[in-house]
Coordinates of C-alpha atoms and ligand atoms in Angstrom, one line a residue:
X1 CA 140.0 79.2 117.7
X2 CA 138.3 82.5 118.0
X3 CA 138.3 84.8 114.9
X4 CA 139.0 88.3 114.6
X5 CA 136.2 90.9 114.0
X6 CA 138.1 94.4 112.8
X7 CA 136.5 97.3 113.9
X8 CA 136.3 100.1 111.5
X9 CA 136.1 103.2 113.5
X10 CA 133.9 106.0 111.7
X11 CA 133.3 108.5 114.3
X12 CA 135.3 111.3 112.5
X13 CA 133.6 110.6 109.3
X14 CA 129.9 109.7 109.3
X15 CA 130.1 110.4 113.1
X16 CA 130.9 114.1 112.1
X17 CA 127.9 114.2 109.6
X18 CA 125.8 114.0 112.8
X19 CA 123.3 116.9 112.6
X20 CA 124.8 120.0 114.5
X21 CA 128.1 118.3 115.2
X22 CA 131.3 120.0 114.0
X23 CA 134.9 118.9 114.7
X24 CA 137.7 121.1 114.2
X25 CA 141.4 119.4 113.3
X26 CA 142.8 119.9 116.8
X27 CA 139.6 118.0 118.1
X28 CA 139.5 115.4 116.1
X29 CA 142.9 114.4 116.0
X30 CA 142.7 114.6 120.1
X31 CA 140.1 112.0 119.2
X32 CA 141.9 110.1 116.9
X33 CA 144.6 109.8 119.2
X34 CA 142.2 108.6 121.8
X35 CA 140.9 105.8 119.1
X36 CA 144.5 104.7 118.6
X37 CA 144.9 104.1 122.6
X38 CA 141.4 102.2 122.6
X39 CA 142.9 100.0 119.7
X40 CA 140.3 100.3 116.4
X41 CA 142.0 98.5 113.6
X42 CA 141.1 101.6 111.6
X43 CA 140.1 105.1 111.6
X44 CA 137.8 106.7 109.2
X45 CA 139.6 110.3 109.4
X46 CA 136.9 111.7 107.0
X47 CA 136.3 112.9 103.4
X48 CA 138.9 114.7 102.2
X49 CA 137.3 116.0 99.1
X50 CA 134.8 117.5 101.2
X51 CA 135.8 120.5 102.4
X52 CA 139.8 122.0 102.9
X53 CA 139.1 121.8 106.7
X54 CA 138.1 117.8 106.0
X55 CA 141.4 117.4 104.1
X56 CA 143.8 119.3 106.9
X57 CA 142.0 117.0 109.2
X58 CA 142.7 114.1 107.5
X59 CA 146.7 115.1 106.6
X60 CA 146.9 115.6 110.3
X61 CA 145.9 112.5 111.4
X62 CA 147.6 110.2 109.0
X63 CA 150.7 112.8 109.8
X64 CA 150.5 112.2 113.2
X65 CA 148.6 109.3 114.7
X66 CA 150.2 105.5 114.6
X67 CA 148.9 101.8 114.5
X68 CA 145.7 102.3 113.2
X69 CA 145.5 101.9 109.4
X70 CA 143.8 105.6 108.5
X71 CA 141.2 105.4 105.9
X72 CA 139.7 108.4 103.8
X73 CA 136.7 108.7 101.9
X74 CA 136.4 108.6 97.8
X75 CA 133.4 108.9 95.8
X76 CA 134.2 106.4 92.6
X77 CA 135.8 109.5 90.5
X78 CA 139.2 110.1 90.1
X79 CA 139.2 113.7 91.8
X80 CA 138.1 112.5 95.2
X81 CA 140.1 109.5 95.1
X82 CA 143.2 111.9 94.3
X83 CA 142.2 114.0 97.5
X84 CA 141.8 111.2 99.5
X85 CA 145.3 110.1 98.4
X86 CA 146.9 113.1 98.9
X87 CA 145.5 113.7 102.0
X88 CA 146.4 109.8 103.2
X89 CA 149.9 110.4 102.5
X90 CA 152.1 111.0 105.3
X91 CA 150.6 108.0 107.0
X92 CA 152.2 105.0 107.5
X93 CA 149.2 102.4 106.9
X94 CA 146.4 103.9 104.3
X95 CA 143.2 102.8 103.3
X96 CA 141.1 104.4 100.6
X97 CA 137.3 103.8 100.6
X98 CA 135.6 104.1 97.7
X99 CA 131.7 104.1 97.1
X100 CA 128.8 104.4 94.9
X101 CA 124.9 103.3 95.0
X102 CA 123.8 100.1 93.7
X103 CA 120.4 100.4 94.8
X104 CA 117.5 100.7 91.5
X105 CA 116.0 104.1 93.6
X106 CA 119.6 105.7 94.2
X107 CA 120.8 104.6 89.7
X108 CA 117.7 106.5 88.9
X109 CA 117.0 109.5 91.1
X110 CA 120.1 110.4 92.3
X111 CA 122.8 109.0 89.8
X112 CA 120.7 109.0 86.8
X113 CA 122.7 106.3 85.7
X114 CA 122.2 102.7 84.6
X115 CA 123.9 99.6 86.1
X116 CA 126.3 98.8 83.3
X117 CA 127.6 102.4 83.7
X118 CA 127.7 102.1 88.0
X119 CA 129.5 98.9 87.7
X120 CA 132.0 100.5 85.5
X121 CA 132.4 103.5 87.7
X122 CA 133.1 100.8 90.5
X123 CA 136.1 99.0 88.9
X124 CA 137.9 102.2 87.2
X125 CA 137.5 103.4 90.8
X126 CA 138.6 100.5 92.6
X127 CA 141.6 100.4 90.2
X128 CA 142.4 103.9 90.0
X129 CA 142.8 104.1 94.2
X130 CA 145.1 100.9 93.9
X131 CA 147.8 102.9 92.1
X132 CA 147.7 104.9 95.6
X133 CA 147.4 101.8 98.1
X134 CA 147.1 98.3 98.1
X135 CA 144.7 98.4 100.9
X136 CA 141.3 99.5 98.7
X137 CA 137.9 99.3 100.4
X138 CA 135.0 99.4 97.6
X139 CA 131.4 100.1 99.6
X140 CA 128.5 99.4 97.3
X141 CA 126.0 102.5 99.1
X142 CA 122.5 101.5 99.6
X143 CA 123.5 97.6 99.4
X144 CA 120.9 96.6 101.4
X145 CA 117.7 97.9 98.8
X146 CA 120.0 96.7 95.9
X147 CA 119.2 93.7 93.7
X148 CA 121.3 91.2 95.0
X149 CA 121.9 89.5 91.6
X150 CA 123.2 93.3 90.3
X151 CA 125.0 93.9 93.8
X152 CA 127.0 90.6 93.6
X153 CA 128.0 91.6 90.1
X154 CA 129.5 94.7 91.1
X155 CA 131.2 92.7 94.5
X156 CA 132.8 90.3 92.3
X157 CA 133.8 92.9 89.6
X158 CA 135.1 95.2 92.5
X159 CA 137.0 92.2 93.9
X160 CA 138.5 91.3 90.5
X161 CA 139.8 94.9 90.5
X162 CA 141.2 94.6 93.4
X163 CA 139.7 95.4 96.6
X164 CA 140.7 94.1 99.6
X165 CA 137.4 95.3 101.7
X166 CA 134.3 95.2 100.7
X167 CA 131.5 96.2 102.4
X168 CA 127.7 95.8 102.7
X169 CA 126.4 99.3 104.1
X170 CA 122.9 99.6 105.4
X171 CA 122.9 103.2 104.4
X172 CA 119.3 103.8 105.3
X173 CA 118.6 101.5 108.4
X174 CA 115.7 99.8 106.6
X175 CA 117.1 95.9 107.4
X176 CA 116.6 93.6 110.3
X177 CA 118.3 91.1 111.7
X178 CA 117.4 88.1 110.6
X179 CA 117.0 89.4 107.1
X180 CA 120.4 91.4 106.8
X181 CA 122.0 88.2 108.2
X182 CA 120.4 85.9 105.6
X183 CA 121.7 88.3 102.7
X184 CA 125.3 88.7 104.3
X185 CA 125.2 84.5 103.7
X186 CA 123.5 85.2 100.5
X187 CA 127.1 87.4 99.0
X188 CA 129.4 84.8 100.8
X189 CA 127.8 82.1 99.0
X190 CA 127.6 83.7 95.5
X191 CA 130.2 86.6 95.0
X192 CA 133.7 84.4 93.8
X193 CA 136.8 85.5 95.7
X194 CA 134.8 86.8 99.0
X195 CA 136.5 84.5 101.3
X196 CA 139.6 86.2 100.1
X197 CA 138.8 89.5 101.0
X198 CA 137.3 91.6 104.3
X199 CA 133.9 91.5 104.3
X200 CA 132.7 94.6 106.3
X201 CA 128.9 95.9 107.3
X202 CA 128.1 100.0 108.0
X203 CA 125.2 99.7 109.5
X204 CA 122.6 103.0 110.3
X205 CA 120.1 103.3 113.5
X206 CA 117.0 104.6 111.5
X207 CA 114.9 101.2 112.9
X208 CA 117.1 101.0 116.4
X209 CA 118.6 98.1 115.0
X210 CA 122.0 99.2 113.7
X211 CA 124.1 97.3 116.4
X212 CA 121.9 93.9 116.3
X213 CA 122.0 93.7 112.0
X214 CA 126.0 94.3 112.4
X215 CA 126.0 91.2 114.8
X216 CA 123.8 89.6 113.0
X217 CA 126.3 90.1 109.7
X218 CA 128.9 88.6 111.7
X219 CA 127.1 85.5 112.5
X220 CA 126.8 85.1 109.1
X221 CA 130.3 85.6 108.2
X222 CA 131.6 89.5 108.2
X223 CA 134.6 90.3 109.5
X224 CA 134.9 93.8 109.7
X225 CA 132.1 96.4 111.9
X226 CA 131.9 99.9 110.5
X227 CA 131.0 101.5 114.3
X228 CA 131.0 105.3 115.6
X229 CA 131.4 106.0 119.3
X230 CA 128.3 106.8 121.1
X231 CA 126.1 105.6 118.4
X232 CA 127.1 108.8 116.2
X233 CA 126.0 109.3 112.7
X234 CA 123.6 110.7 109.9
X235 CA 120.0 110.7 111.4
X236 CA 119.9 108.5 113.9
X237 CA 122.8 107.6 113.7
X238 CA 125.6 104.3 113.3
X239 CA 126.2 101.0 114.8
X240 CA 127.2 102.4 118.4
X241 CA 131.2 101.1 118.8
X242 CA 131.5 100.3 123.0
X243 CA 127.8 98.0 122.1
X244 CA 129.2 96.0 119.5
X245 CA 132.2 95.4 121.0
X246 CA 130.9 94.7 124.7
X247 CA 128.0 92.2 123.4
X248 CA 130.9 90.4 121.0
X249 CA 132.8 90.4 124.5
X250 CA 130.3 89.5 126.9
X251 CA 128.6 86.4 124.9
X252 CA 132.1 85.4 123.6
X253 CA 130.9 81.7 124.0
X254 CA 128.2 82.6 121.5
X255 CA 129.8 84.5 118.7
X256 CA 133.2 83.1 119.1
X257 CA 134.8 86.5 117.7
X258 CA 136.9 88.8 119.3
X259 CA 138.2 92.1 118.4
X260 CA 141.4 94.0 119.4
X261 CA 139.8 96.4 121.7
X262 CA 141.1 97.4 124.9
X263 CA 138.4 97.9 126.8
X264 CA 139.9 99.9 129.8
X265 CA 139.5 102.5 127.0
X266 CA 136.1 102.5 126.3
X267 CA 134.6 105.0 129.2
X268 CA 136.8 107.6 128.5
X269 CA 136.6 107.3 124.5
X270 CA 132.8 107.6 124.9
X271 CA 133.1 110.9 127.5
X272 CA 135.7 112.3 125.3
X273 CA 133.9 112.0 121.9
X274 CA 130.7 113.6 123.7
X275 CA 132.2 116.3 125.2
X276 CA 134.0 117.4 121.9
X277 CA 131.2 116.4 119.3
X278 CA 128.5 118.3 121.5
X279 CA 126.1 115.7 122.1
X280 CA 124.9 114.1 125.1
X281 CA 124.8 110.5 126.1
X282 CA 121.4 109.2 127.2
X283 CA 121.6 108.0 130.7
X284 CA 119.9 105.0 129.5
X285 CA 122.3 104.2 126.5
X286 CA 123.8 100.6 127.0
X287 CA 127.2 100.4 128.3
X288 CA 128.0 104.3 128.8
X289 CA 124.9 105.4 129.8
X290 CA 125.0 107.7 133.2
X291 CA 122.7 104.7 134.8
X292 CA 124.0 101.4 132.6
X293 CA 125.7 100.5 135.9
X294 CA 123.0 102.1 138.6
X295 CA 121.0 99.9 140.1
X296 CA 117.6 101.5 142.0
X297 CA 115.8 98.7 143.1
X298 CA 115.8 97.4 147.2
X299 CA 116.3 94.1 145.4
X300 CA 118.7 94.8 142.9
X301 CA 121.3 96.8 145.3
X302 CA 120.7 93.9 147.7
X303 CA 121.5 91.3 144.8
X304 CA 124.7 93.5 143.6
X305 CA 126.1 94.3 147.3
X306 CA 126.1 90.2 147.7
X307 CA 127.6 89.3 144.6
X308 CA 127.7 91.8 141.7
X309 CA 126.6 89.4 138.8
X310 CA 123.2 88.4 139.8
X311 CA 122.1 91.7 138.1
X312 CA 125.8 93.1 136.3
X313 CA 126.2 91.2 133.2
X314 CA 129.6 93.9 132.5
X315 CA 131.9 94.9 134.7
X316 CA 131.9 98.8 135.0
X317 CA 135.8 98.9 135.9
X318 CA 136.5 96.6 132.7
X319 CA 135.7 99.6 130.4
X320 CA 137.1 101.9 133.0
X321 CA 133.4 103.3 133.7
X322 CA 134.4 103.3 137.9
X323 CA 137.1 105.5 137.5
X324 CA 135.5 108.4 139.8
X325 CA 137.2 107.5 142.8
X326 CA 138.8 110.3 144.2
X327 CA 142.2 110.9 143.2
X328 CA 144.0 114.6 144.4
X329 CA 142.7 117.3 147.4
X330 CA 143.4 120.5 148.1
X331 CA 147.1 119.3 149.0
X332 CA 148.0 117.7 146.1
X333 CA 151.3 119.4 144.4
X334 CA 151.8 120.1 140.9
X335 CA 153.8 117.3 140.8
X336 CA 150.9 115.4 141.7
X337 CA 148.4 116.7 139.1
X338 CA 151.2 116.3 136.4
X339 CA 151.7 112.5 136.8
X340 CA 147.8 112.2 137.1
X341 CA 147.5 113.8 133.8
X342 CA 150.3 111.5 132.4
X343 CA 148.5 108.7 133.4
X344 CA 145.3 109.4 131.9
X345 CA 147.1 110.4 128.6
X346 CA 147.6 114.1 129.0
X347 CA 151.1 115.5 128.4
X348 CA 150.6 119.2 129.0
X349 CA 153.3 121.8 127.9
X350 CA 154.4 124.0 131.1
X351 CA 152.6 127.4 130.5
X352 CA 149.2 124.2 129.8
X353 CA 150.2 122.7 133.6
X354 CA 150.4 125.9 135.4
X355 CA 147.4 127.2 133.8
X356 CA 145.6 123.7 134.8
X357 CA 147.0 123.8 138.4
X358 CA 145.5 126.9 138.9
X359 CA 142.4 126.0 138.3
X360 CA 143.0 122.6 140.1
X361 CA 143.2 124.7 143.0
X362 CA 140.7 127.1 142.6
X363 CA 138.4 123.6 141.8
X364 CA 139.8 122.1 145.6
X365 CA 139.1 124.9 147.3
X366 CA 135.1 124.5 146.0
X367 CA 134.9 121.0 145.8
X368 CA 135.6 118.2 148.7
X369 CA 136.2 115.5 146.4
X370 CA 138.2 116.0 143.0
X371 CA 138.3 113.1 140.6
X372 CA 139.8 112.2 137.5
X373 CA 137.2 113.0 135.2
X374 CA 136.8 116.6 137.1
X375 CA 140.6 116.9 136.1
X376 CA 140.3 115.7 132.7
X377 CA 137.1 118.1 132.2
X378 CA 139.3 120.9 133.6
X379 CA 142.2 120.1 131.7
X380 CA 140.8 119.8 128.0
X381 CA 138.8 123.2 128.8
X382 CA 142.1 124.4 129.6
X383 CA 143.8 123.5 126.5
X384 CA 140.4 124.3 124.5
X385 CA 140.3 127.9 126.1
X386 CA 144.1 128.7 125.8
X387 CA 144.1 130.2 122.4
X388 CA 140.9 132.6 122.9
X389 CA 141.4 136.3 121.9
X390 CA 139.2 137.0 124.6
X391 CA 139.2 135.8 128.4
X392 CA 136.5 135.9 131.1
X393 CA 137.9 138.5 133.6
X394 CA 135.1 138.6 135.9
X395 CA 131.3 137.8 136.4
X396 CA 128.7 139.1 138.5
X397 CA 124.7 138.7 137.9
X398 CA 121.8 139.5 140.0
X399 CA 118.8 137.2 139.7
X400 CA 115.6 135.9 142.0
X401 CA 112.4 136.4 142.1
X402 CA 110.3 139.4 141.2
X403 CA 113.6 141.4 140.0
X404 CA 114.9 141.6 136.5
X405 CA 118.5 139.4 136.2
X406 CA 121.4 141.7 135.3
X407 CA 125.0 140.7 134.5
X408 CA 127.8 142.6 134.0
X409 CA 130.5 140.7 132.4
X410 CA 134.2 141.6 131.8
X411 CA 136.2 140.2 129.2
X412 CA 140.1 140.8 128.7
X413 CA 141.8 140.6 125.6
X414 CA 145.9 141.3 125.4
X415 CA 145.7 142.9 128.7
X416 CA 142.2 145.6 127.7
X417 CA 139.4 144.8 129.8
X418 CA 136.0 145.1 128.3
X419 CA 132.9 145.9 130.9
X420 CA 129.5 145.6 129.7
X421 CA 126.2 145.0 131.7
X422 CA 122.7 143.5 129.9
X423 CA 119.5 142.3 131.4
X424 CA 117.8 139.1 130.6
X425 CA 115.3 136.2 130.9
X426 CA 117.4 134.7 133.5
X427 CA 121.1 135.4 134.5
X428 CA 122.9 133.0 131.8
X429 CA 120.5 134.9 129.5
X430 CA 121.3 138.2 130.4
X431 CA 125.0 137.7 130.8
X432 CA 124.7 135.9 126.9
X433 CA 123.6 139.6 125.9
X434 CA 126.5 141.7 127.6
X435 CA 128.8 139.7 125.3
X436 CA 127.3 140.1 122.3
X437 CA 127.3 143.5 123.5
X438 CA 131.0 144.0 124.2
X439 CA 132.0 142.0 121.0
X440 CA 128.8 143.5 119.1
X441 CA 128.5 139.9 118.2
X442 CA 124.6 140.6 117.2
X443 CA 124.5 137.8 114.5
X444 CA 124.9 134.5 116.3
X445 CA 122.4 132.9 117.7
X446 CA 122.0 130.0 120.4
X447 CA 120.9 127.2 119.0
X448 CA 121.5 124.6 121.6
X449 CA 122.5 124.8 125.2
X450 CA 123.5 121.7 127.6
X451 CA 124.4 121.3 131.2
X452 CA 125.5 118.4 133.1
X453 CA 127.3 117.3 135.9
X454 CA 130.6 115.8 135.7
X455 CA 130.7 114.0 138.9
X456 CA 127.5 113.4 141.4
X457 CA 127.1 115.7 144.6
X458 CA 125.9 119.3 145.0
X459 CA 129.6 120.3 144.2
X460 CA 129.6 118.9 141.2
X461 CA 131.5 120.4 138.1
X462 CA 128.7 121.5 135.7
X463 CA 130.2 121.1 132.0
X464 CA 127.9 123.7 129.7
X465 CA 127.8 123.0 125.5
X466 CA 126.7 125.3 123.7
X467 CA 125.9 125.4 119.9
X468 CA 125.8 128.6 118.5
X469 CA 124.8 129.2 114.9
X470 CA 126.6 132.1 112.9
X471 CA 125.2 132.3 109.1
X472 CA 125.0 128.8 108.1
X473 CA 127.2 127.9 110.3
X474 CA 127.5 125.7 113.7
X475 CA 130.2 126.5 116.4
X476 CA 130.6 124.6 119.6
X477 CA 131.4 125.6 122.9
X478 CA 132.0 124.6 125.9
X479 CA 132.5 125.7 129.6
X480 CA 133.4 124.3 132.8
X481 CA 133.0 125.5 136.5
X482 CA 131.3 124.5 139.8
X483 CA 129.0 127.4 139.3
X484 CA 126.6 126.9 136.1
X485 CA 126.1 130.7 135.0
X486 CA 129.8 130.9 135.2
X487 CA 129.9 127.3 133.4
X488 CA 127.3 129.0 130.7
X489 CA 129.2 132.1 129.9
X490 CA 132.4 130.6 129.4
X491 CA 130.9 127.8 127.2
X492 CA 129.7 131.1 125.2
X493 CA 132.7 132.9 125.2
X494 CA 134.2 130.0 123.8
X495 CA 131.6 129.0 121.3
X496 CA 132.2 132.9 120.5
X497 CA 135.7 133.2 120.3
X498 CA 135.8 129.7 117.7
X499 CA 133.4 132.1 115.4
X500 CA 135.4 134.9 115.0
X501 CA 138.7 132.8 114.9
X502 CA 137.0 131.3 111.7
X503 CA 135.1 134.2 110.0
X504 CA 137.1 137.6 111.5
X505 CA 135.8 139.9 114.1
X506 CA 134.8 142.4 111.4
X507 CA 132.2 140.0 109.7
X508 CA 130.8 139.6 113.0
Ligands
KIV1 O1 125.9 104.8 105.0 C1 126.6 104.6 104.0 O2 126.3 104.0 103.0 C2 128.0 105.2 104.0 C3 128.9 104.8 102.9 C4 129.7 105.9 102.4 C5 129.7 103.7 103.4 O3 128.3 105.9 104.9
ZN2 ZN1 126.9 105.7 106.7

């Protein structure tokens, strides 16, 4: 019989400490909801000590999101593990994880402490998060450059106190596969009680080899993945979720492990998490990569138009990668749109639909062929633009060659319309400057600017994310149209707006 491999999702937690990325509440629990649909057993919701906006973020989700168990983050102290408690409590299954080094290099430069003192911290912290819940996950950081005599010591000691997880983290990327597999056998065979707990593996990208030591560890015996979506994380990043999950899927007869994933889910999760996090998916990333299913060679396309396996080893529709088919046209009703959106998990308030069949239409009239991800692209910008003081009222720029681009932009806010115009490198450029200069928003600065297209064709939507930098501080925004410089200045309205929601349009 095929065991069970839990997948520990941790996309809102290390996934978030992804250089530049930055989730607000409303984001990540759109994302957590989305994780819940694609069936993780858990969800890392974050650090709740952190940071008040961590902590919100955390309530929320265990407030709001069901079936997953919903972790949260604890150094071994007493303070964190309180927040992380407090934060956990509205939900219905809760996990505290708990952590500190083992490693010689992390005791003496960043703990300063010796190993009788960590391996106290470990147990008083294990036992002090039990009061809170009986499901207690004790990560020992660093595990991987600890002494393994010293590391099974604190295993066993953390088991006696009662975890229930414990986990092996590869916190710097520094094993291989072979190796990291050899030492997962290594703790099964000497830390007493192990077989009676989860044994779990975090493993980081630094070497490219995040997602082949986690399957290693599960050859050997671990049966929980610690995974982000995408392949987010510190650096370079975690285990990437949708490549664990397919390869455990795809060579069932040689792991003989299956998780609980629904892979329908998995397209959409990994779109979703990009668009909101900011960051781009490679076109050659495995399994959601833009060209993971393309095939360019005569002899390929040949092979795939007479039987699709001699070069597909996944099925695109299994993780709901073929979804673009085309789905509504110009004559579609609002009814239409509405069960579309239903169907594809969207459940839009009234004022949300009629705003989003607006622009449905305005999108059909422009483009022959409108799929689902055009709708969902229009639909979250939708819902992510709602709440902005101020709208785009109109756009015009002037640009070629041999002329300086102009724009003059107008932005409305509770029925006021700003004008402005500005010139500029290019037309996105100068239509950037005539809303800094109507919001005299002189102190952020563009710090990272992305366009792509949703669908293929020359009528693609182009979907514009922007990171903007205010202080010390990184904003995202993001922009959607079938015309890029309009694309552009929405995504930095947006990105705009966010910053003076959180600091004030005075500080600005
Ligand atoms: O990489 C790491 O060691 C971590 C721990 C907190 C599990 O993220
Ligand atoms: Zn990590």
């Amino acid at each position: 019989m095929e065991e069970r491999v839990y997948i520990f999702d941790t996309t809102l937690r290390d996934g978030e400490q992804t250089p530049g990325v930055s989730l607000n509440t409303e984001e990540k629990l759109g994302i957590a909801r989305q994780l819940a649909r694609l069936n993780v057993d858990v969800i890392e919701a974050g650090f709740p000590v952190a940071s008040p906006g961590d902590f919100d973020a955390v309530q929320t989700i265990a407030r709001e999101v069901k079936g997953p168990v919903i972790c949260a983050l604890a150094r071994a102290n007493k303070n964190d593990i309180d927040r992380a408690a407090e934060a956990l409590k509205p939900a219905e299954r809760k996990r505290i994880h708990t952590f500190i080094a083992t490693s010689d290099i992390h005791l003496k430069y960043k703990l300063k402490k010796s190993r009788e003192e960590v391996l106290k911290l470990a147990v008083e912290a294990v036992k002090y998060a039990k009061q809170y819940t009986d499901d207690v996950e004790f990560s020992a950081e660093d595990a991987s450059r600890s002494d393994l005599n010293f590391l099974c010591d604190v295993l066993e000691a953390a088991i006696e106190a009662g975890a229930t997880v414990i986990n092996i983290p590869d916190t710097v990327g520094y094993a291989v596969p072979a190796e990291f597999g050899e030492f997962i056998r290594a703790i099964r065979q000497r830390v007493k009680k192990i077989d009676q707990v989860v044994l779990s593996v975090h493993c980081h990208n630094d070497l490219g080899l995040a997602v082949s030591n986690s399957l290693a560890a599960v050859q050997a015996g671990a049966n929980q993945v610690e995974v982000a979506v995408n392949g987010l994380g510190e650096r370079a990043g975690n285990a990437a979720l949708e490549e664990i999950v397919m390869a455990l899927y795809t060579k069932q007869n040689f792991f003989n492990r299956k998780t609980g994933i629904r892979y329908q889910e998995i397209y959409r999760t990994s779109r979703m998490v990009s668009s909101l996090a900011g960051v781009q998916v490679q076109p050659n990333k495995a399994v959601v990569g833009k060209n993971a299913f393309l095939h360019e060679s005569g002899i390929h396309q040949d092979g795939v138009l007479k039987e699709r396996t001699t070069y597909e080893i996944m099925n695109p529709e299994l993780i709901g990668a073929s979804r673009d088919n085309i789905v509504l046209g110009k004559h579609s009703g609002r009814h239409a749109l509405r069960e579309r959106l239903a169907e594809l998990g969207y459940n839009l308030k009234e004022e949300e639909l009629d705003k989003a069949f607006a622009r449905f239409k305005e999108l059909a009239d422009r483009k022959k062929e409108v799929t689902d991800l055009d709708i969902e692209a229009l639909v979250k910008n939708e819902i992510r633009i709602s709440g902005d003081l101020y709208q785009l009222a109109y756009l015009q720029f002037y640009s070629g060659t041999n002329i300086i681009p102009t724009a003059t932009v107008g932005l409305k806010r509770n029925g006021q319309t700003f004008e402005e115009a500005a010139c500029g490198d290019g037309p996105v450029d100068a239509a950037f400057h005539a809303i800094d200069k109507i919001l005299g928003a002189h102190h952020i600065a563009l710090d990272d600017y992305n366009l792509s297209a949703i669908t293929g064709g020359k009528d693609a939507l182009g979907e514009v994310t922007v990171r903007v930098r205010y202080q010390d501080r990184y904003f995202i925004g993001r922009g959607v149209s079938t015309d890029v410089v309009e694309a552009s200045v929405k995504a930095y309205l947006n990105a705009v707006n966010i910053v003076i929601q959180e600091v004030g349009e005075d500080a600005l």
